Short mmCIF file of N, CA, C and O in Angstrom, two decimals:
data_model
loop_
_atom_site.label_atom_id
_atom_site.label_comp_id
_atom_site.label_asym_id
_atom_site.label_seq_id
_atom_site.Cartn_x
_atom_site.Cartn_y
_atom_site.Cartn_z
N UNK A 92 -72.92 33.39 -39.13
CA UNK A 92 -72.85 34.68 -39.77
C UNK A 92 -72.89 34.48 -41.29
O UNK A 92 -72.40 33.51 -41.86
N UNK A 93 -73.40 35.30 -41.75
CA UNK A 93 -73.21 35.19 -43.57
C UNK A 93 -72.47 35.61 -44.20
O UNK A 93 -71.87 36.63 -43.85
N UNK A 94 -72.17 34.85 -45.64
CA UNK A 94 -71.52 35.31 -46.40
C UNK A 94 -71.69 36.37 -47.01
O UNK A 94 -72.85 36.45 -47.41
N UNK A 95 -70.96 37.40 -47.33
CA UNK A 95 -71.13 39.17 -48.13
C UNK A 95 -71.50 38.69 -49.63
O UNK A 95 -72.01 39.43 -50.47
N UNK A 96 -71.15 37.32 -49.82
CA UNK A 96 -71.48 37.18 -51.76
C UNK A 96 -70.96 37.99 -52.58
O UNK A 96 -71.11 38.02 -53.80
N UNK A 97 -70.16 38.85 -51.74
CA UNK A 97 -69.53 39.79 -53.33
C UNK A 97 -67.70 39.84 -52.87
O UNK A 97 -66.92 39.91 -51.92
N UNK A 98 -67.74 39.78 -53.81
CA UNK A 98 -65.88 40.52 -53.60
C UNK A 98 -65.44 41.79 -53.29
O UNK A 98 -66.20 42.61 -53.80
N UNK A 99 -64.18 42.52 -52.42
CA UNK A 99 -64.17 43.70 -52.59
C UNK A 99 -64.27 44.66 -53.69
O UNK A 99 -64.46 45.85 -53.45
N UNK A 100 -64.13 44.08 -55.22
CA UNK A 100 -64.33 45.27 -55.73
C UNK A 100 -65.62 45.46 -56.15
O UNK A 100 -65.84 46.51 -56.75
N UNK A 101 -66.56 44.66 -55.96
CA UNK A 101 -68.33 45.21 -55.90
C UNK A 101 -68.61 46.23 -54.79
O UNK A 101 -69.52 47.06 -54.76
N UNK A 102 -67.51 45.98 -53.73
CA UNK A 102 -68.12 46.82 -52.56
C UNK A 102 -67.56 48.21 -53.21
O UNK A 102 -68.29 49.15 -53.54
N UNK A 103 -66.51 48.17 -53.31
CA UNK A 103 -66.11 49.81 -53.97
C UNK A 103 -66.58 50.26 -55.04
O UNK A 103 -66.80 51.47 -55.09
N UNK A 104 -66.85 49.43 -56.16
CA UNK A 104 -68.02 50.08 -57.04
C UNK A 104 -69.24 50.28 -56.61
O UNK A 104 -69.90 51.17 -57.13
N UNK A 105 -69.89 49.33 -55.38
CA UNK A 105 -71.15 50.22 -54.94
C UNK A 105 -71.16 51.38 -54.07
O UNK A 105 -72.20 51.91 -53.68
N UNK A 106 -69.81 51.83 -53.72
CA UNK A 106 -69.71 52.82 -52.73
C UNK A 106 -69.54 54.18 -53.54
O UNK A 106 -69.69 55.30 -53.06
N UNK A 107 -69.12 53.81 -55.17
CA UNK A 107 -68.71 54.37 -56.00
C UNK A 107 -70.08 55.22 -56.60
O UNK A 107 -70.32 56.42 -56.76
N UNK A 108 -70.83 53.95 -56.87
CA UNK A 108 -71.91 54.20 -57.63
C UNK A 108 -72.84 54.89 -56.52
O UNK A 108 -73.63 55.62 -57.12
N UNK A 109 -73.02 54.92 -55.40
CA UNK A 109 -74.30 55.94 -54.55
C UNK A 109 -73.67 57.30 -54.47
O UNK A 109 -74.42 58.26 -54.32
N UNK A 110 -72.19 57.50 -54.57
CA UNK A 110 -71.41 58.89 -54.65
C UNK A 110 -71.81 59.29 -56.07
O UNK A 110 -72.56 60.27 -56.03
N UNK A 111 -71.61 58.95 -57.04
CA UNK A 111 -71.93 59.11 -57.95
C UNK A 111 -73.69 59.88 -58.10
O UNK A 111 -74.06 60.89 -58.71
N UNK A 112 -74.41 58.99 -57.32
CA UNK A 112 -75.97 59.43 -57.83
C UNK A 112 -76.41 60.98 -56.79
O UNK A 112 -77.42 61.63 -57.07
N UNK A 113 -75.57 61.32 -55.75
CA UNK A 113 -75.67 62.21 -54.49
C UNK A 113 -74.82 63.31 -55.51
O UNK A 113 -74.21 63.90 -54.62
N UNK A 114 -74.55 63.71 -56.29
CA UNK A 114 -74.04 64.85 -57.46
C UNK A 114 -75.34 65.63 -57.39
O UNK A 114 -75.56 66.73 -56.89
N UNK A 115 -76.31 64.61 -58.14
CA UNK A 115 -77.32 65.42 -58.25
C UNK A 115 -78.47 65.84 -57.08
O UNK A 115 -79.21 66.79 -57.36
N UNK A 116 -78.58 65.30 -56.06
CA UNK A 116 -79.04 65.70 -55.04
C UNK A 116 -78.64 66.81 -54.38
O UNK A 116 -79.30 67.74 -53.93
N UNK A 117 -76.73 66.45 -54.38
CA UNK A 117 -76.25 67.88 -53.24
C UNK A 117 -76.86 69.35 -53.96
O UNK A 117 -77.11 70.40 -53.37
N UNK A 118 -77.00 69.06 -55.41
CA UNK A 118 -77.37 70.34 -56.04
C UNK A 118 -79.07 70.91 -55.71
O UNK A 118 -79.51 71.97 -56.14
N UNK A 119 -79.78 70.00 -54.93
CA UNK A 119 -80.91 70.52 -54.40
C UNK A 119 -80.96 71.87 -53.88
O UNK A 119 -80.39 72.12 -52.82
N UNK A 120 -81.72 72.95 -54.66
CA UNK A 120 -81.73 74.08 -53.65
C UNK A 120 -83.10 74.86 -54.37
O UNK A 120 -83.48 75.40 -55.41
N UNK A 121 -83.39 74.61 -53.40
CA UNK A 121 -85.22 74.81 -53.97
C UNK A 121 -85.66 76.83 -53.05
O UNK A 121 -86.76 77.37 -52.93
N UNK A 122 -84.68 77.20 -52.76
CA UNK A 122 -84.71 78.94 -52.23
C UNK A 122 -85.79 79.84 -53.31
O UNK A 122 -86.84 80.44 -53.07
N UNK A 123 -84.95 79.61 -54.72
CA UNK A 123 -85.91 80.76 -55.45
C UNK A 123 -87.00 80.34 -55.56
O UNK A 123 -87.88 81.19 -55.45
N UNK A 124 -87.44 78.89 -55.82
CA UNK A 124 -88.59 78.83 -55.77
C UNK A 124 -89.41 79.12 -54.44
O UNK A 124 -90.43 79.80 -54.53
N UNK A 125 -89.08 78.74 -53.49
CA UNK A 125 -89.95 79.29 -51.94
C UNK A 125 -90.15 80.89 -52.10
O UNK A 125 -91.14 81.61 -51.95
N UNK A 126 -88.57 81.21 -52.54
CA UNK A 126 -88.61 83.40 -52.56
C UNK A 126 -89.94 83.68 -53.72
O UNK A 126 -90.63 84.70 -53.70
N UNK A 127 -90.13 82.55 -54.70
CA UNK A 127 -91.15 83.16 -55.42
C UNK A 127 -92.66 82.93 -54.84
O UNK A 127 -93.59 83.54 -55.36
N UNK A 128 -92.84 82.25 -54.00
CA UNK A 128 -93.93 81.54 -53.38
C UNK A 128 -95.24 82.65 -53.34
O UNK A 128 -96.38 82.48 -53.78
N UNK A 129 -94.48 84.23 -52.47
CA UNK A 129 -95.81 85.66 -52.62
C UNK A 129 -96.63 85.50 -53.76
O UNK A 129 -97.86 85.47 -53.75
N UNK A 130 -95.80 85.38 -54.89
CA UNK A 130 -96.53 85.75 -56.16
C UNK A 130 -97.68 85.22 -56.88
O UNK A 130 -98.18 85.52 -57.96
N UNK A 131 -98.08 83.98 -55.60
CA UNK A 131 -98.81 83.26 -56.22
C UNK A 131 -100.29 83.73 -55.61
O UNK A 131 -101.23 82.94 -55.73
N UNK A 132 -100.49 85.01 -54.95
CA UNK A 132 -101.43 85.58 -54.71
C UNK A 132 -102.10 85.04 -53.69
O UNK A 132 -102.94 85.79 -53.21
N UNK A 133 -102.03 84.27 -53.34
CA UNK A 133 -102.83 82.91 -51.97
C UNK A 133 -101.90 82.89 -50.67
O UNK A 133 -100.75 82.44 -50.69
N UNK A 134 -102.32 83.28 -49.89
CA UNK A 134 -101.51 83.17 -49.00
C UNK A 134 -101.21 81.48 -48.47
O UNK A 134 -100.17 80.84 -48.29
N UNK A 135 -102.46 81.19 -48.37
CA UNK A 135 -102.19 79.46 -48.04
C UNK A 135 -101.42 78.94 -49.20
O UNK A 135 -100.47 78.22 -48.90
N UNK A 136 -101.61 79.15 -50.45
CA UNK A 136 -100.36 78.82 -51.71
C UNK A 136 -99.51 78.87 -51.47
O UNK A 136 -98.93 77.79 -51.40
N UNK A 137 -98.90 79.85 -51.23
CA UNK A 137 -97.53 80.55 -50.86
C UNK A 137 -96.75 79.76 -49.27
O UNK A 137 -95.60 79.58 -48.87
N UNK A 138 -97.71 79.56 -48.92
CA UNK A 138 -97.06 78.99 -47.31
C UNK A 138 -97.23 77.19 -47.44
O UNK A 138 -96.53 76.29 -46.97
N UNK A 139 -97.99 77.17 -47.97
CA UNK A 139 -97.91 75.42 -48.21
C UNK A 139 -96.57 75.70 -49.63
O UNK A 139 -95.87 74.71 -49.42
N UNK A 140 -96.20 76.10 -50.28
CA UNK A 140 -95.21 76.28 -51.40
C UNK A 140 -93.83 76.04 -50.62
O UNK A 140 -93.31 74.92 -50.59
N UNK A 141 -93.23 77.22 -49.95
CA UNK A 141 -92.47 77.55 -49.01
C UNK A 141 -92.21 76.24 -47.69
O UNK A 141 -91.16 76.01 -47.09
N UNK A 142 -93.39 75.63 -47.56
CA UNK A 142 -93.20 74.32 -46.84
C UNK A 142 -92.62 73.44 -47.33
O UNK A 142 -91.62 72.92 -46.82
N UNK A 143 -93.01 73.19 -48.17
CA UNK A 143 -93.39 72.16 -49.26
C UNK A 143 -91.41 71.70 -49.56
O UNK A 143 -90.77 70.64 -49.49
N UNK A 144 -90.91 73.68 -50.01
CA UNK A 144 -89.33 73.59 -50.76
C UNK A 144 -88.27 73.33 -49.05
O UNK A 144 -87.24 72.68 -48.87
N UNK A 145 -89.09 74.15 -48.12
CA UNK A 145 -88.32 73.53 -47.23
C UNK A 145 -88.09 71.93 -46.37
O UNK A 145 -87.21 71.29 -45.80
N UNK A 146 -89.12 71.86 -46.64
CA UNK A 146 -89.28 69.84 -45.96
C UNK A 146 -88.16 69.36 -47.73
O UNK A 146 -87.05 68.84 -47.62
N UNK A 147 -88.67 69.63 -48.83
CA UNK A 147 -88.14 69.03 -49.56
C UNK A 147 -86.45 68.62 -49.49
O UNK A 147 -85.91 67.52 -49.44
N UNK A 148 -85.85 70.09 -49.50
CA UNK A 148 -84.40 70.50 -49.02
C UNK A 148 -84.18 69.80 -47.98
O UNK A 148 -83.37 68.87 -48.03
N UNK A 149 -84.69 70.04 -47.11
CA UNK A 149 -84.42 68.90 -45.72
C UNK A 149 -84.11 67.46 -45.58
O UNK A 149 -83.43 66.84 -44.76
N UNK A 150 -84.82 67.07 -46.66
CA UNK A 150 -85.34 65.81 -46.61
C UNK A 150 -84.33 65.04 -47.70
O UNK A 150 -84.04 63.85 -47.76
N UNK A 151 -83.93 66.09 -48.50
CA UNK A 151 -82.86 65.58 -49.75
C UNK A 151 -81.52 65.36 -48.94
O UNK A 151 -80.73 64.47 -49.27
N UNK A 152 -81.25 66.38 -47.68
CA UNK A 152 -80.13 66.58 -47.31
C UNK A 152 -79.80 65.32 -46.49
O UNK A 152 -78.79 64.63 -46.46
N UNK A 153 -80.76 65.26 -45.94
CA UNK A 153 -80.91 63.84 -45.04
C UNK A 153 -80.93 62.65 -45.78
O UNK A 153 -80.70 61.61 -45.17
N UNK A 154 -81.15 62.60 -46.90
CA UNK A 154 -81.05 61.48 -47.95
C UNK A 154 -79.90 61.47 -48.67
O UNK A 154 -79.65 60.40 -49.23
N UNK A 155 -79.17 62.32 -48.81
CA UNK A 155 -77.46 62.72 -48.97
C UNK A 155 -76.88 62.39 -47.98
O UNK A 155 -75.88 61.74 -48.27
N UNK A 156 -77.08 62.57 -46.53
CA UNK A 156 -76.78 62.07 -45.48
C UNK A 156 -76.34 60.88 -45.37
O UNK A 156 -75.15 60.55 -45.34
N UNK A 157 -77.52 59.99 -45.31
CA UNK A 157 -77.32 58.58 -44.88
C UNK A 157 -76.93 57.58 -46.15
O UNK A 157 -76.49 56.43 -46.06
N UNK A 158 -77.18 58.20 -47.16
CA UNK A 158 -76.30 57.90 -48.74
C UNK A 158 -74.73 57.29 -48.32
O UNK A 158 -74.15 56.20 -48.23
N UNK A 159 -74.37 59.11 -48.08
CA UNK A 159 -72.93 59.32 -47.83
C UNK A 159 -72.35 58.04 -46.82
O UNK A 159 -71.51 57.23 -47.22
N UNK A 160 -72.80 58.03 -45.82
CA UNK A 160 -72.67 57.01 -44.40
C UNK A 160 -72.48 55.78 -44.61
O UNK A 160 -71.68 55.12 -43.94
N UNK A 161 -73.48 55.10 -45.98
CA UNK A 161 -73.12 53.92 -46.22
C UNK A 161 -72.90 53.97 -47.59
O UNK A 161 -73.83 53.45 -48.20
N UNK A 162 -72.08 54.37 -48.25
CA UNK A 162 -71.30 54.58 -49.22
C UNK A 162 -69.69 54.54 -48.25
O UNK A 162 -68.77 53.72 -48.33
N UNK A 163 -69.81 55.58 -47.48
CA UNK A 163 -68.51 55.20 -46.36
C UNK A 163 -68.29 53.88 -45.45
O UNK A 163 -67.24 53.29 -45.22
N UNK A 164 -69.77 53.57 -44.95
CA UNK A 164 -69.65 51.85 -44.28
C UNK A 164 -69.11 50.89 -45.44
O UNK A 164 -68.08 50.23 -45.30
N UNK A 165 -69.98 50.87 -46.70
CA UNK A 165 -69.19 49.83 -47.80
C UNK A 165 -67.97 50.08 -48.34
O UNK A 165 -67.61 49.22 -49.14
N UNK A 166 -67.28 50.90 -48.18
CA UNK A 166 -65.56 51.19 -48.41
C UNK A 166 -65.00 51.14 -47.60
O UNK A 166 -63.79 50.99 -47.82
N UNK A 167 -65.49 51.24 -45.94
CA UNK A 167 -64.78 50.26 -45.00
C UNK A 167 -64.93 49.16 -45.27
O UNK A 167 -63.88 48.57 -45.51
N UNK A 168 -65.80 48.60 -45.33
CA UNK A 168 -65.77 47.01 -45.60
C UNK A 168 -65.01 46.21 -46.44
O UNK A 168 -64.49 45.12 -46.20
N UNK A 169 -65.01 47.26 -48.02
CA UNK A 169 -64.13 47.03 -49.23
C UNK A 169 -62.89 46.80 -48.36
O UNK A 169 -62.63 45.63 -48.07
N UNK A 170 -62.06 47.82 -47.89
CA UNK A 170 -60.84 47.68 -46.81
C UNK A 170 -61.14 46.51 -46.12
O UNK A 170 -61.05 45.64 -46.99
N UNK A 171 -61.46 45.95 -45.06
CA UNK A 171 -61.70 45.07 -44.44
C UNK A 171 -61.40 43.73 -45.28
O UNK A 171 -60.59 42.84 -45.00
N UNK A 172 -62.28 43.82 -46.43
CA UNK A 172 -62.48 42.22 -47.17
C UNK A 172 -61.27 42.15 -47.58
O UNK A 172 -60.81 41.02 -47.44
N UNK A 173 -60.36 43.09 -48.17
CA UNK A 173 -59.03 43.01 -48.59
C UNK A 173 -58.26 42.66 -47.72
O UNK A 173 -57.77 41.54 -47.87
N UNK A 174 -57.95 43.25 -46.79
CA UNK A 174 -57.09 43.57 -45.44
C UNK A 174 -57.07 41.80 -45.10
O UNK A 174 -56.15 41.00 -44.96
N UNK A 175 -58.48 41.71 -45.07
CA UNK A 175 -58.39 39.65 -44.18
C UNK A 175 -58.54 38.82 -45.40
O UNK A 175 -58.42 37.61 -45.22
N UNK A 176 -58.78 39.25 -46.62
CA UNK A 176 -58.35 38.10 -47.69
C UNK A 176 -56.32 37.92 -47.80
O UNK A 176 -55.55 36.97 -47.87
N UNK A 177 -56.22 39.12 -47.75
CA UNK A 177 -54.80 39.12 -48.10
C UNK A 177 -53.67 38.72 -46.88
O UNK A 177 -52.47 38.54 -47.06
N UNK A 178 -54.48 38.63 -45.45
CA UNK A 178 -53.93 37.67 -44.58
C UNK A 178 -54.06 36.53 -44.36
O UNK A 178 -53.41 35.85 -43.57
N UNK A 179 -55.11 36.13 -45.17
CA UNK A 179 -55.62 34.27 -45.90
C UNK A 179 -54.68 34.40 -46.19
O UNK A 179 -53.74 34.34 -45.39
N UNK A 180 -54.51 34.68 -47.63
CA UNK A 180 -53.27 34.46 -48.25
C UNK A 180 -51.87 34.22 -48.08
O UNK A 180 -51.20 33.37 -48.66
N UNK A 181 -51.34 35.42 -46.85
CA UNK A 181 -50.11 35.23 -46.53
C UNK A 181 -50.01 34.09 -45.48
O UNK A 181 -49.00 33.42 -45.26
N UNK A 182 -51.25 33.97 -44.83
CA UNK A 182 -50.91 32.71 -43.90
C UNK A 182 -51.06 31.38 -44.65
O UNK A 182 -50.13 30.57 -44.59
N UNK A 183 -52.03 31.14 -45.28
CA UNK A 183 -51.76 29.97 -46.58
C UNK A 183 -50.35 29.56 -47.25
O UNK A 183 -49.83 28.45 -47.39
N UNK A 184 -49.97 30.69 -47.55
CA UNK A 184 -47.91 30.59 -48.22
C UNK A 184 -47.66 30.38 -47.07
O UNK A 184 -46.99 29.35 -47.11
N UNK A 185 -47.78 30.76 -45.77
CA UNK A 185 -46.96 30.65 -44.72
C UNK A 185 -46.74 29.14 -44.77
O UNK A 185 -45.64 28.59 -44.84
N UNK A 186 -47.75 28.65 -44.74
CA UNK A 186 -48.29 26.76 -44.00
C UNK A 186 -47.44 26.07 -45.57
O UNK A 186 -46.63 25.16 -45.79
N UNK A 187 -47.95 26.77 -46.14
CA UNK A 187 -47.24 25.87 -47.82
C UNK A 187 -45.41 26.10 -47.81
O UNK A 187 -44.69 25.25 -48.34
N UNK A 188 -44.91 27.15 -47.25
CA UNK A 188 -43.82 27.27 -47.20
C UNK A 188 -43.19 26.24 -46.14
O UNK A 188 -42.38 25.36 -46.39
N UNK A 189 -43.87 26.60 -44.65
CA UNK A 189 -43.21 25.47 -43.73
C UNK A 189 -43.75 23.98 -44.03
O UNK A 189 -43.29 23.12 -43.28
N UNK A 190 -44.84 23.45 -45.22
CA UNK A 190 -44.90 22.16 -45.50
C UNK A 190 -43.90 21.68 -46.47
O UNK A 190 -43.40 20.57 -46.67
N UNK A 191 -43.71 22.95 -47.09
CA UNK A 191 -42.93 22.61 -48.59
C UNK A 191 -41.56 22.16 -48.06
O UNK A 191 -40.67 21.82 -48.84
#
């Protein structure tokens, strides 16, 4: 199995940093532009427009989605790497205490 190469607090700053960049995504909302879509006199305009804001929206949300998911998998992990470094540790003092 491999090594993670990072320490827990890379994992929580990268879990940090994809929350961080999903600010500006959740704010996706592409409505008025589709509601303005009639005005563009074309009906195929208007319906490829209206497609276009809804796949977009969709597609952001779903990319916020699976963002979120592993932004949450790498802050379990952050937990994890801590949780079993810090039982290294106490079992290490353990062995140094009953050698000492």
């Amino acid at each position: 199995m491999g090594d993670l190469g990072v320490g827990p607090g890379v994992l929580k700053k990268g879990a940090s940093g994809i929350l961080e960049c999903l600010t500006s995504v959740e704010k996706v909302d592409l409505k008025d532009p589709a509601g303005q879509a009639p005005s563009l006199g074309e009906q195929s305009a208007a319906d490829a427009l209206t497609a276009f804001c809804a796949t977009w929206e969709l597609g952001a949300g779903l990319l916020a989605d699976c963002a979120a998911t592993l932004a949450e998998g790498l802050n379990s992990a952050n937990g994890d790497f801590t949780e079993t470094d810090e039982a290294i540790r106490d079992a290490v003092n353990s062995v140094k205490s009953d050698l000492g």
